PDB file of C-alpha atoms and ligand atoms in Angstrom:
ATOM      1  CA  MET A 285      -4.027 -17.565  17.178  1.00 98.00           C
ATOM      2  CA  LYS A 286      -0.505 -16.554  18.834  1.00 98.00           C
ATOM      3  CA  THR A 287       0.231 -13.001  19.081  1.00 98.00           C
ATOM      4  CA  VAL A 288       4.146 -11.642  19.930  1.00 98.00           C
ATOM      5  CA  THR A 289       6.072  -9.005  20.416  1.00 98.00           C
ATOM      6  CA  THR A 290       9.804  -9.280  20.865  1.00 98.00           C
ATOM      7  CA  LEU A 291      12.159 -10.146  18.289  1.00 98.00           C
ATOM      8  CA  SER A 292      12.807 -13.493  19.887  1.00 98.00           C
ATOM      9  CA  GLU A 293       9.365 -14.502  20.579  1.00 98.00           C
ATOM     10  CA  LEU A 294       8.601 -14.127  17.017  1.00 98.00           C
ATOM     11  CA  ARG A 295      11.802 -16.528  15.781  1.00 98.00           C
ATOM     12  CA  ALA A 296      10.539 -18.915  18.235  1.00 98.00           C
ATOM     13  CA  ALA A 297       7.058 -18.867  16.953  1.00 98.00           C
ATOM     14  CA  ARG A 298       8.428 -18.472  13.686  1.00 98.00           C
ATOM     15  CA  ALA A 299      10.558 -21.711  13.920  1.00 98.00           C
ATOM     16  CA  ALA A 300       7.611 -23.780  15.275  1.00 98.00           C
ATOM     17  CA  LEU A 301       5.513 -23.250  11.914  1.00 97.00           C
ATOM     18  CA  ALA A 302       5.840 -26.248   9.641  1.00 93.00           C
ATOM     19  CA  GLY A 303       5.565 -25.773   5.526  1.00 97.00           C
ATOM     20  CA  THR A 304       5.452 -22.629   3.964  1.00 98.00           C
ATOM     21  CA  VAL A 305       4.932 -19.264   5.181  1.00 98.00           C
ATOM     22  CA  GLY A 306       2.713 -16.350   3.776  1.00 99.00           C
ATOM     23  CA  PHE A 307       3.080 -12.880   5.314  1.00 99.00           C
ATOM     24  CA  VAL A 308       1.257  -9.878   5.335  1.00 99.00           C
ATOM     25  CA  PRO A 309       2.753  -6.652   6.547  1.00 99.00           C
ATOM     26  CA  THR A 310      -0.069  -3.789   7.837  1.00 98.00           C
ATOM     27  CA  MET A 311      -0.331  -0.802   9.796  1.00 98.00           C
ATOM     28  CA  GLY A 312      -3.446  -1.774  11.560  1.00 97.00           C
ATOM     29  CA  TYR A 313      -7.028  -0.502  11.307  1.00 96.00           C
ATOM     30  CA  LEU A 314      -7.430  -3.595   8.996  1.00 97.00           C
ATOM     31  CA  HIS A 315     -10.512  -3.947   6.684  1.00 97.00           C
ATOM     32  CA  ALA A 316     -11.726  -6.291   3.716  1.00 98.00           C
ATOM     33  CA  GLY A 317      -8.391  -5.507   1.511  1.00 98.00           C
ATOM     34  CA  HIS A 318      -6.137  -6.909   4.443  1.00 98.00           C
ATOM     35  CA  ILE A 319      -8.125  -9.784   4.735  1.00 98.00           C
ATOM     36  CA  SER A 320      -8.513 -10.908   1.019  1.00 98.00           C
ATOM     37  CA  LEU A 321      -4.558 -10.615   1.479  1.00 98.00           C
ATOM     38  CA  VAL A 322      -4.631 -12.970   4.093  1.00 99.00           C
ATOM     39  CA  GLN A 323      -6.983 -15.166   2.341  1.00 98.00           C
ATOM     40  CA  LEU A 324      -4.515 -15.264  -0.935  1.00 98.00           C
ATOM     41  CA  ALA A 325      -2.011 -15.995   1.556  1.00 99.00           C
ATOM     42  CA  LYS A 326      -3.842 -19.018   3.104  1.00 98.00           C
ATOM     43  CA  ARG A 327      -4.686 -20.163  -0.499  1.00 98.00           C
ATOM     44  CA  ASP A 328      -0.735 -20.448  -1.304  1.00 98.00           C
ATOM     45  CA  CYS A 329       0.480 -21.480   2.245  1.00 98.00           C
ATOM     46  CA  THR A 330       0.460 -23.884   4.972  1.00 98.00           C
ATOM     47  CA  SER A 331       0.701 -20.797   7.585  1.00 98.00           C
ATOM     48  CA  VAL A 332       0.323 -17.103   7.597  1.00 98.00           C
ATOM     49  CA  ILE A 333       1.820 -14.273   9.915  1.00 99.00           C
ATOM     50  CA  VAL A 334       0.593 -10.661   9.907  1.00 99.00           C
ATOM     51  CA  SER A 335       2.139  -8.040  10.968  1.00 99.00           C
ATOM     52  CA  ILE A 336       0.751  -4.821  12.643  1.00 98.00           C
ATOM     53  CA  PHE A 337       3.389  -1.771  12.908  1.00 98.00           C
ATOM     54  CA  VAL A 338       2.477   1.775  12.198  1.00 98.00           C
ATOM     55  CA  ASN A 339       5.966   2.751  10.968  1.00 98.00           C
ATOM     56  CA  PRO A 340       7.128   5.947  12.021  1.00 98.00           C
ATOM     57  CA  ALA A 341       9.573   6.232   9.256  1.00 98.00           C
ATOM     58  CA  GLN A 342       7.177   6.502   6.323  1.00 98.00           C
ATOM     59  CA  PHE A 343       5.176   9.428   7.721  1.00 96.00           C
ATOM     60  CA  GLY A 344       6.653  13.058   6.932  1.00 94.00           C
ATOM     61  CA  PRO A 345       6.421  15.638   9.284  1.00 91.00           C
ATOM     62  CA  ASN A 346       3.352  17.282   7.937  1.00 85.00           C
ATOM     63  CA  GLU A 347       1.278  13.913   7.846  1.00 87.00           C
ATOM     64  CA  ASP A 348      -0.564  11.824  10.367  1.00 78.00           C
ATOM     65  CA  LEU A 349       1.440   9.690  12.532  1.00 91.00           C
ATOM     66  CA  ASP A 350      -0.476  10.428  15.555  1.00 91.00           C
ATOM     67  CA  ALA A 351      -3.687  10.380  14.093  1.00 88.00           C
ATOM     68  CA  TYR A 352      -3.364   7.361  11.958  1.00 91.00           C
ATOM     69  CA  PRO A 353      -6.297   4.937  12.714  1.00 91.00           C
ATOM     70  CA  ARG A 354      -5.292   2.356  15.811  1.00 95.00           C
ATOM     71  CA  ASP A 355      -7.826  -0.643  16.918  1.00 97.00           C
ATOM     72  CA  ILE A 356      -5.432  -3.703  17.990  1.00 98.00           C
ATOM     73  CA  PRO A 357      -8.450  -5.533  20.006  1.00 98.00           C
ATOM     74  CA  ARG A 358     -10.783  -5.245  16.659  1.00 98.00           C
ATOM     75  CA  ASP A 359      -7.670  -6.147  14.121  1.00 98.00           C
ATOM     76  CA  LEU A 360      -6.944  -9.325  16.155  1.00 98.00           C
ATOM     77  CA  GLN A 361     -10.568 -10.657  15.876  1.00 98.00           C
ATOM     78  CA  MET A 362     -10.648 -10.004  12.691  1.00 98.00           C
ATOM     79  CA  LEU A 363      -7.366 -12.135  12.308  1.00 98.00           C
ATOM     80  CA  GLN A 364      -8.728 -14.973  14.313  1.00 98.00           C
ATOM     81  CA  GLU A 365     -11.713 -15.054  11.856  1.00 98.00           C
ATOM     82  CA  ALA A 366      -9.646 -15.264   8.835  1.00 98.00           C
ATOM     83  CA  GLY A 367      -7.727 -17.873  10.382  1.00 98.00           C
ATOM     84  CA  VAL A 368      -4.435 -16.028  10.774  1.00 98.00           C
ATOM     85  CA  ASP A 369      -1.762 -18.291  12.879  1.00 98.00           C
ATOM     86  CA  LEU A 370       0.582 -15.403  14.058  1.00 98.00           C
ATOM     87  CA  VAL A 371       0.516 -12.120  14.792  1.00 99.00           C
ATOM     88  CA  TRP A 372       3.692  -9.805  15.220  1.00 99.00           C
ATOM     89  CA  LEU A 373       3.265  -6.584  16.808  1.00 98.00           C
ATOM     90  CA  PRO A 374       6.576  -5.278  17.289  1.00 98.00           C
ATOM     91  CA  THR A 375       7.564  -2.210  19.135  1.00 98.00           C
ATOM     92  CA  PRO A 376       9.142   1.233  17.838  1.00 97.00           C
ATOM     93  CA  GLU A 377      12.305   0.379  19.879  1.00 97.00           C
ATOM     94  CA  VAL A 378      11.948  -3.298  18.326  1.00 96.00           C
ATOM     95  CA  MET A 379      11.861  -1.838  14.928  1.00 98.00           C
ATOM     96  CA  TYR A 380      14.385   1.239  15.368  1.00 98.00           C
ATOM     97  CA  PRO A 381      16.671   0.211  18.030  1.00 97.00           C
ATOM     98  CA  PRO A 382      18.121   3.242  20.253  1.00 97.00           C
ATOM     99  CA  GLY A 383      20.926   4.891  17.379  1.00 98.00           C
ATOM    100  CA  PHE A 384      19.384   3.438  14.371  1.00 98.00           C
ATOM    101  CA  GLN A 385      20.878   4.446  11.751  1.00 98.00           C
ATOM    102  CA  THR A 386      20.732   1.891   8.453  1.00 98.00           C
ATOM    103  CA  TRP A 387      18.189   3.164   5.972  1.00 98.00           C
ATOM    104  CA  ILE A 388      17.384   1.402   2.531  1.00 98.00           C
ATOM    105  CA  ASP A 389      16.817   4.169  -0.567  1.00 98.00           C
ATOM    106  CA  LEU A 390      15.922   3.622  -3.838  1.00 98.00           C
ATOM    107  CA  ASP A 391      16.542   5.632  -6.468  1.00 96.00           C
ATOM    108  CA  GLU A 392      14.710   6.354  -9.865  1.00 96.00           C
ATOM    109  CA  ILE A 393      11.408   4.317  -9.031  1.00 97.00           C
ATOM    110  CA  THR A 394      10.795   6.971  -5.798  1.00 98.00           C
ATOM    111  CA  GLN A 395      11.184   9.876  -7.481  1.00 97.00           C
ATOM    112  CA  PRO A 396       7.542  10.468  -9.189  1.00 98.00           C
ATOM    113  CA  LEU A 397       4.266  10.066  -7.704  1.00 98.00           C
ATOM    114  CA  GLU A 398       3.829   9.512  -4.165  1.00 97.00           C
ATOM    115  CA  GLY A 399       7.595   9.737  -3.661  1.00 97.00           C
ATOM    116  CA  GLY A 400       7.458  13.428  -5.035  1.00 96.00           C
ATOM    117  CA  MET A 401       4.786  14.473  -3.230  1.00 95.00           C
ATOM    118  CA  ARG A 402       5.783  12.550   0.321  1.00 96.00           C
ATOM    119  CA  PRO A 403       9.559  12.747   0.617  1.00 96.00           C
ATOM    120  CA  GLY A 404      11.163  10.530   2.124  1.00 97.00           C
ATOM    121  CA  HIS A 405       8.062   8.255   2.377  1.00 98.00           C
ATOM    122  CA  PHE A 406       9.507   5.084   0.675  1.00 98.00           C
ATOM    123  CA  ARG A 407      12.888   5.379   2.465  1.00 98.00           C
ATOM    124  CA  GLY A 408      10.697   4.637   5.546  1.00 98.00           C
ATOM    125  CA  VAL A 409       8.659   1.678   3.614  1.00 98.00           C
ATOM    126  CA  ALA A 410      11.612  -0.041   2.287  1.00 98.00           C
ATOM    127  CA  THR A 411      13.355   0.005   5.007  1.00 98.00           C
ATOM    128  CA  VAL A 412      10.772  -1.371   7.551  1.00 98.00           C
ATOM    129  CA  VAL A 413       9.595  -4.076   4.977  1.00 99.00           C
ATOM    130  CA  ALA A 414      13.022  -5.170   4.447  1.00 98.00           C
ATOM    131  CA  LYS A 415      13.071  -5.256   8.458  1.00 98.00           C
ATOM    132  CA  LEU A 416      10.237  -7.401   8.464  1.00 98.00           C
ATOM    133  CA  PHE A 417      11.368  -9.901   5.568  1.00 98.00           C
ATOM    134  CA  ASN A 418      14.582 -10.743   7.761  1.00 98.00           C
ATOM    135  CA  ALA A 419      12.862 -11.096  11.085  1.00 98.00           C
ATOM    136  CA  VAL A 420       9.883 -13.170   9.821  1.00 98.00           C
ATOM    137  CA  GLY A 421      11.817 -14.789   6.577  1.00 98.00           C
ATOM    138  CA  PRO A 422       8.534 -15.567   4.401  1.00 98.00           C
ATOM    139  CA  ASP A 423       8.755 -17.621   1.373  1.00 98.00           C
ATOM    140  CA  LYS A 424       5.800 -15.377  -0.088  1.00 98.00           C
ATOM    141  CA  ALA A 425       4.630 -11.792   0.895  1.00 99.00           C
ATOM    142  CA  TYR A 426       1.396 -10.206   0.105  1.00 99.00           C
ATOM    143  CA  PHE A 427       0.623  -6.531  -0.759  1.00 98.00           C
ATOM    144  CA  GLY A 428      -2.549  -4.826  -2.544  1.00 98.00           C
ATOM    145  CA  GLN A 429      -2.374  -3.284  -5.776  1.00 97.00           C
ATOM    146  CA  LYS A 430      -4.214   0.128  -4.630  1.00 97.00           C
ATOM    147  CA  ASP A 431      -0.275   1.213  -3.247  1.00 98.00           C
ATOM    148  CA  ALA A 432       1.089   0.460  -6.886  1.00 97.00           C
ATOM    149  CA  GLN A 433       3.812   2.208  -6.401  1.00 98.00           C
ATOM    150  CA  GLN A 434       4.919   0.489  -2.636  1.00 98.00           C
ATOM    151  CA  VAL A 435       4.016  -2.814  -4.602  1.00 97.00           C
ATOM    152  CA  ALA A 436       6.772  -1.464  -7.683  1.00 97.00           C
ATOM    153  CA  VAL A 437       9.583  -0.283  -4.818  1.00 98.00           C
ATOM    154  CA  VAL A 438       9.415  -3.857  -2.819  1.00 98.00           C
ATOM    155  CA  LYS A 439       9.482  -5.616  -5.662  1.00 97.00           C
ATOM    156  CA  ARG A 440      12.698  -3.860  -6.608  1.00 97.00           C
ATOM    157  CA  MET A 441      13.965  -3.695  -3.313  1.00 98.00           C
ATOM    158  CA  ALA A 442      13.510  -7.534  -3.062  1.00 98.00           C
ATOM    159  CA  LEU A 443      14.888  -8.241  -6.244  1.00 98.00           C
ATOM    160  CA  ASP A 444      18.007  -6.004  -5.530  1.00 98.00           C
ATOM    161  CA  LEU A 445      18.607  -7.296  -2.176  1.00 98.00           C
ATOM    162  CA  ASN A 446      17.759 -10.953  -3.185  1.00 98.00           C
ATOM    163  CA  PHE A 447      15.230 -11.635  -0.625  1.00 98.00           C
ATOM    164  CA  PRO A 448      14.294 -15.273  -1.027  1.00 98.00           C
ATOM    165  CA  LEU A 449      10.544 -14.610  -1.370  1.00 98.00           C
ATOM    166  CA  ASP A 450       7.875 -14.047  -3.844  1.00 98.00           C
ATOM    167  CA  ILE A 451       5.776 -10.859  -3.975  1.00 98.00           C
ATOM    168  CA  VAL A 452       1.643 -11.222  -4.662  1.00 98.00           C
ATOM    169  CA  VAL A 453      -0.158  -8.842  -5.504  1.00 98.00           C
ATOM    170  CA  GLY A 454      -3.962  -8.724  -4.703  1.00 98.00           C
ATOM    171  CA  PRO A 455      -6.013  -6.558  -6.540  1.00 98.00           C
ATOM    172  CA  THR A 456      -7.762  -3.528  -4.944  1.00 98.00           C
ATOM    173  CA  GLN A 457     -10.986  -4.026  -2.608  1.00 98.00           C
ATOM    174  CA  ARG A 458     -13.930  -1.645  -3.358  1.00 98.00           C
ATOM    175  CA  GLU A 459     -16.934  -0.583  -1.903  1.00 98.00           C
ATOM    176  CA  ALA A 460     -20.029  -0.985  -3.714  1.00 98.00           C
ATOM    177  CA  ASP A 461     -19.658   2.502  -5.278  1.00 98.00           C
ATOM    178  CA  GLY A 462     -16.138   2.202  -6.654  1.00 98.00           C
ATOM    179  CA  LEU A 463     -14.357   3.536  -3.323  1.00 98.00           C
ATOM    180  CA  ALA A 464     -11.162   1.955  -2.936  1.00 98.00           C
ATOM    181  CA  LEU A 465     -10.845   0.403   0.635  1.00 98.00           C
ATOM    182  CA  SER A 466      -8.613   2.663   2.813  1.00 96.00           C
ATOM    183  CA  SER A 467      -8.146   2.896   6.589  1.00 91.00           C
ATOM    184  CA  ARG A 468      -8.079   6.549   5.820  1.00 92.00           C
ATOM    185  CA  ASN A 469     -11.878   6.465   4.228  1.00 96.00           C
ATOM    186  CA  LYS A 470     -12.757   7.383   7.737  1.00 93.00           C
ATOM    187  CA  TYR A 471     -11.547  10.578   8.175  1.00 93.00           C
ATOM    188  CA  LEU A 472     -14.196  11.593   5.369  1.00 97.00           C
ATOM    189  CA  SER A 473     -17.182  13.639   6.191  1.00 97.00           C
ATOM    190  CA  GLU A 474     -20.314  12.550   4.326  1.00 97.00           C
ATOM    191  CA  ALA A 475     -20.244  15.109   1.497  1.00 97.00           C
ATOM    192  CA  GLU A 476     -16.471  14.120   0.776  1.00 98.00           C
ATOM    193  CA  ARG A 477     -17.276  10.128   1.318  1.00 98.00           C
ATOM    194  CA  ALA A 478     -20.350  10.902  -1.287  1.00 98.00           C
ATOM    195  CA  ALA A 479     -17.942  12.473  -3.814  1.00 98.00           C
ATOM    196  CA  ALA A 480     -14.730   9.747  -3.474  1.00 98.00           C
ATOM    197  CA  PRO A 481     -16.207   7.051  -6.087  1.00 98.00           C
ATOM    198  CA  VAL A 482     -15.231   9.736  -8.705  1.00 98.00           C
ATOM    199  CA  LEU A 483     -11.553   8.674  -8.230  1.00 98.00           C
ATOM    200  CA  GLN A 484     -12.548   5.205  -9.607  1.00 98.00           C
ATOM    201  CA  ARG A 485     -15.262   7.070 -12.316  1.00 98.00           C
ATOM    202  CA  ALA A 486     -11.924   8.678 -13.391  1.00 98.00           C
ATOM    203  CA  LEU A 487     -10.014   5.423 -14.446  1.00 98.00           C
ATOM    204  CA  GLN A 488     -12.882   3.811 -15.947  1.00 98.00           C
ATOM    205  CA  ALA A 489     -13.639   6.855 -18.421  1.00 98.00           C
ATOM    206  CA  ALA A 490      -9.831   6.468 -19.270  1.00 98.00           C
ATOM    207  CA  GLN A 491     -10.093   2.668 -19.492  1.00 97.00           C
ATOM    208  CA  VAL A 492     -13.095   3.019 -21.985  1.00 97.00           C
ATOM    209  CA  ALA A 493     -11.003   5.948 -24.051  1.00 97.00           C
ATOM    210  CA  TYR A 494      -8.842   3.743 -23.975  1.00 96.00           C
ATOM    211  CA  ALA A 495      -9.998   0.486 -25.349  1.00 95.00           C
ATOM    212  CA  ALA A 496     -12.040   2.584 -27.697  1.00 96.00           C
ATOM    213  CA  GLY A 497      -8.150   3.360 -29.261  1.00 95.00           C
ATOM    214  CA  GLU A 498      -6.977   6.026 -27.756  1.00 97.00           C
ATOM    215  CA  ARG A 499      -3.488   5.733 -26.987  1.00 97.00           C
ATOM    216  CA  SER A 500      -2.132   9.244 -26.096  1.00 98.00           C
ATOM    217  CA  ALA A 501      -1.184   9.750 -22.498  1.00 98.00           C
ATOM    218  CA  ALA A 502      -2.111  13.513 -22.356  1.00 98.00           C
ATOM    219  CA  ALA A 503      -5.102  12.477 -23.619  1.00 98.00           C
ATOM    220  CA  LEU A 504      -5.941  10.038 -20.923  1.00 98.00           C
ATOM    221  CA  ARG A 505      -4.495  11.900 -18.200  1.00 98.00           C
ATOM    222  CA  ALA A 506      -7.034  15.070 -19.535  1.00 98.00           C
ATOM    223  CA  LEU A 507      -9.916  12.618 -19.187  1.00 98.00           C
ATOM    224  CA  MET A 508      -9.137  11.766 -15.653  1.00 98.00           C
ATOM    225  CA  GLN A 509      -8.599  15.589 -14.859  1.00 98.00           C
ATOM    226  CA  GLN A 510     -11.613  16.499 -16.478  1.00 98.00           C
ATOM    227  CA  THR A 511     -13.812  13.757 -14.529  1.00 98.00           C
ATOM    228  CA  ILE A 512     -12.082  14.416 -10.978  1.00 98.00           C
ATOM    229  CA  GLU A 513     -13.140  18.352 -11.756  1.00 98.00           C
ATOM    230  CA  TYR A 514     -16.489  17.448 -11.780  1.00 95.00           C
ATOM    231  CA  GLU A 515     -16.730  16.993  -8.166  1.00 96.00           C
ATOM    232  CA  PRO A 516     -16.174  20.766  -6.370  1.00 95.00           C
ATOM    233  CA  THR A 517     -14.495  19.329  -3.056  1.00 94.00           C
ATOM    234  CA  ALA A 518     -11.684  16.843  -5.131  1.00 98.00           C
ATOM    235  CA  ARG A 519      -8.502  18.792  -5.223  1.00 98.00           C
ATOM    236  CA  ILE A 520      -6.070  16.795  -7.308  1.00 98.00           C
ATOM    237  CA  GLN A 521      -2.476  16.460  -6.863  1.00 98.00           C
ATOM    238  CA  TYR A 522      -1.628  14.774  -9.473  1.00 98.00           C
ATOM    239  CA  VAL A 523      -3.015  12.283 -12.146  1.00 98.00           C
ATOM    240  CA  SER A 524      -0.772  10.235 -14.272  1.00 98.00           C
ATOM    241  CA  CYS A 525      -0.477   7.941 -16.931  1.00 98.00           C
ATOM    242  CA  ALA A 526       2.706   5.901 -15.990  1.00 97.00           C
ATOM    243  CA  HIS A 527       5.137   3.060 -17.291  1.00 95.00           C
ATOM    244  CA  PRO A 528       4.154   0.268 -14.944  1.00 92.00           C
ATOM    245  CA  LEU A 529       7.453  -0.832 -14.145  1.00 90.00           C
ATOM    246  CA  THR A 530       9.665   2.446 -14.440  1.00 91.00           C
ATOM    247  CA  LEU A 531       6.908   4.595 -13.158  1.00 95.00           C
ATOM    248  CA  GLN A 532       8.300   7.029 -15.893  1.00 95.00           C
ATOM    249  CA  GLU A 533       5.500   9.418 -17.484  1.00 97.00           C
ATOM    250  CA  LEU A 534       4.443   8.140 -21.129  1.00 97.00           C
ATOM    251  CA  ASP A 535       3.918   9.896 -24.077  1.00 97.00           C
ATOM    252  CA  THR A 536       2.189   6.940 -26.234  1.00 97.00           C
ATOM    253  CA  ILE A 537       0.822   3.949 -24.412  1.00 93.00           C
ATOM    254  CA  THR A 538       2.449   0.696 -26.158  1.00 80.00           C
ATOM    255  CA  GLU A 539       2.578  -2.221 -23.518  1.00 73.00           C
ATOM    256  CA  GLY A 540      -0.240  -1.304 -21.203  1.00 84.00           C
ATOM    257  CA  ALA A 541       0.488   1.690 -18.243  1.00 96.00           C
ATOM    258  CA  LEU A 542      -0.405   2.282 -14.900  1.00 97.00           C
ATOM    259  CA  LEU A 543      -3.027   5.063 -14.240  1.00 98.00           C
ATOM    260  CA  SER A 544      -2.830   6.555 -10.888  1.00 98.00           C
ATOM    261  CA  MET A 545      -3.846   9.895  -9.004  1.00 98.00           C
ATOM    262  CA  ALA A 546      -3.980  11.404  -5.694  1.00 98.00           C
ATOM    263  CA  VAL A 547      -6.390  13.370  -4.663  1.00 98.00           C
ATOM    264  CA  TYR A 548      -7.291  15.934  -1.476  1.00 98.00           C
ATOM    265  CA  PHE A 549     -11.167  15.267  -0.111  1.00 98.00           C
ATOM    266  CA  GLY A 550     -11.008  17.812   2.633  1.00 97.00           C
ATOM    267  CA  LYS A 551      -7.935  16.823   4.472  1.00 93.00           C
ATOM    268  CA  THR A 552      -7.941  13.355   3.688  1.00 94.00           C
ATOM    269  CA  ARG A 553      -5.707  12.315   0.426  1.00 95.00           C
ATOM    270  CA  LEU A 554      -6.707   9.219  -1.240  1.00 98.00           C
ATOM    271  CA  ILE A 555      -5.214   7.351  -3.983  1.00 98.00           C
ATOM    272  CA  ASP A 556      -6.293   4.865  -6.539  1.00 98.00           C
ATOM    273  CA  ASN A 557      -5.114   3.245  -9.728  1.00 98.00           C
ATOM    274  CA  VAL A 558      -5.562   0.905 -12.451  1.00 98.00           C
ATOM    275  CA  ILE A 559      -3.351  -1.081 -14.684  1.00 96.00           C
ATOM    276  CA  LEU A 560      -4.410  -0.960 -18.175  1.00 96.00           C
ATOM    277  CA  ASP A 561      -3.960  -4.253 -20.301  1.00 86.00           C
TER     278      ASP A 561
HETATM  279  O1  PAF B  41       1.177  -0.931   2.923  1.00 61.18           O
HETATM  280  C1  PAF B  41       1.316  -0.542   4.374  1.00 61.18           C
HETATM  281  O2  PAF B  41       0.325  -0.929   5.302  1.00 61.18           O
HETATM  282  C2  PAF B  41       2.477  -0.374   4.674  1.00 61.18           C
HETATM  283  O3  PAF B  41       3.472   0.717   3.748  1.00 61.18           O
HETATM  284  C3  PAF B  41       3.650  -1.501   5.130  1.00 61.18           C
HETATM  285  C4  PAF B  41       3.678  -2.655   4.064  1.00 61.18           C
HETATM  286  C5  PAF B  41       2.933  -2.520   5.790  1.00 61.18           C
HETATM  287  C6  PAF B  41       4.653  -0.858   5.469  1.00 61.18           C
HETATM  288  O4  PAF B  41       4.960  -0.102   6.757  1.00 61.18           O
END
């Protein structure tokens, strides 16, 4: 496995890779969810490139950029064991050269849900992902369903800007008790960790109601909210039942829906979602 930092090193190493290239962009502190994306990329492509870059532009002023967990030696070990060909670790200066002033802003799709709670977040994500795509030039890029709005935003951006690649979405990976894997789980206290699987139980309660014929989005939102409120440590930021592509809130579910939520456990904000089919 080769590791590079500068753009010229990346370009030379990329040019030396034969066949198709699968790309997994990450912010590091890897877990089994990231490795499952690497495995999908290895299944589909001749070579796999992973980037590790904690992108300052997608953190708000009150968010945890400095505290964001980092462990590059451990990440590299995991990627080596997973059979990755090339890891790119750009510095902030490579991604945001002095005088940087070119941003990618998407309209409606970034307004609700995460975008509503984290102003500027998707501007940072779309800009860095476009720059990563430009530099790496992959045939396929892999993202986790856990960040459902990020998936929708990246797909829209790739279409709008004519990036010649496929976006592949990997399923959310979970702990045995249902908690979705996330680098942020490490911030949870023991009591918060014990409470957090309520998110998946809330999604499952809504799925069961949907399977039994419930088509009112308000009823599904209420059911998820009530389930989460059983946990006294959980503080709901939003619970949503939205159109899976536009992300606009639904009244009636006709063709599936994205059920999603953001909930605080102590100071840790967790998200989870499922698409009804
Ligand atoms: O999902 C993430 O880890 C990040 O948002 C991404 C896609 C690597 C962009 O910084």
